[in-house]
Amino acid sequence: GGKVLAAYPGGSPDVEQSISRVEGFTATLRDEFGVALYDSPEAVAEASDLVFIETIDGRIHKALFEKVAPYGKPVFIDKPLTVDPGEAEAILDLADRSKIPVMSCSALRYADNFRTALGNSGEGEIAGCDAFGPMHFLPPFEGLYWYGIHTVEMLVAALGAGCRSVRVSETRDHELVACEWGDGRMASIHGLRHLHGQFGITLHRPDGMQFVDIHRNERPYYAGLLEAILRSLPQGRSEIPRDEMLEVVRIIDAANTSRRSNGAVVELT
């Protein structure tokens, strides 16, 4: 139900995966889809009903949001919301003051079989979970702010906010992240550095467990994400609760701190 009408080609010069793709994306949008190109984020916001901040560089998401917020349009911010918990709070505080709905998440949250599994409460509420997925690092982004964010997002989607502590252990090919919630529930992330690139999660309930292979879906999880965006943001609300958006950033920040501290337990504040 939505149509892309306006775009601004940005890009981060110090991130090869960003700057090297801008020209190609720009040409595709302009030449194949007839999207009008503008010379600033502000001009795009003025010309649009809903704004997408799509750069992979979470370091500049706050600055970009501050540019478009005065136009009062709903905003989707691609993961990560930011790479700093303080900046994440600042974005959502500005959104609240400006009465702008903001949504930010990984598309994996909207994989059809994962959504079905989360809604299956026949064997009781989810008491814990174990997720796995690729965990390549990409400087200058620290740790899980790159691919690791997808598995963190699955944990938060399954258990909600309320993580109390995080601890990391790692080897050359693996990273294990142990998370404890304030109510005693526990979850783990098995990050795979150089192995297969598949994502999955096991949900544990009092009367059974369920394994979800994120890649076994008939349609891309991005389709589910786009549906969620269009059924919520234009109606003035976000499907992702504020505390869950902040939780993802806080868990990643705590995991990065634990890694730098040789696996120390890091309490979330």
Coordinates of C-alpha atoms in Angstrom, one line a residue, residues 1-4 230:
G1 CA 0.0 0.0 0.0
G2 CA 3.0 2.3 0.0
K3 CA 5.1 3.8 -2.7
V4 CA 8.6 5.2 -2.6
L230 CA 2.5 0.3 6.9

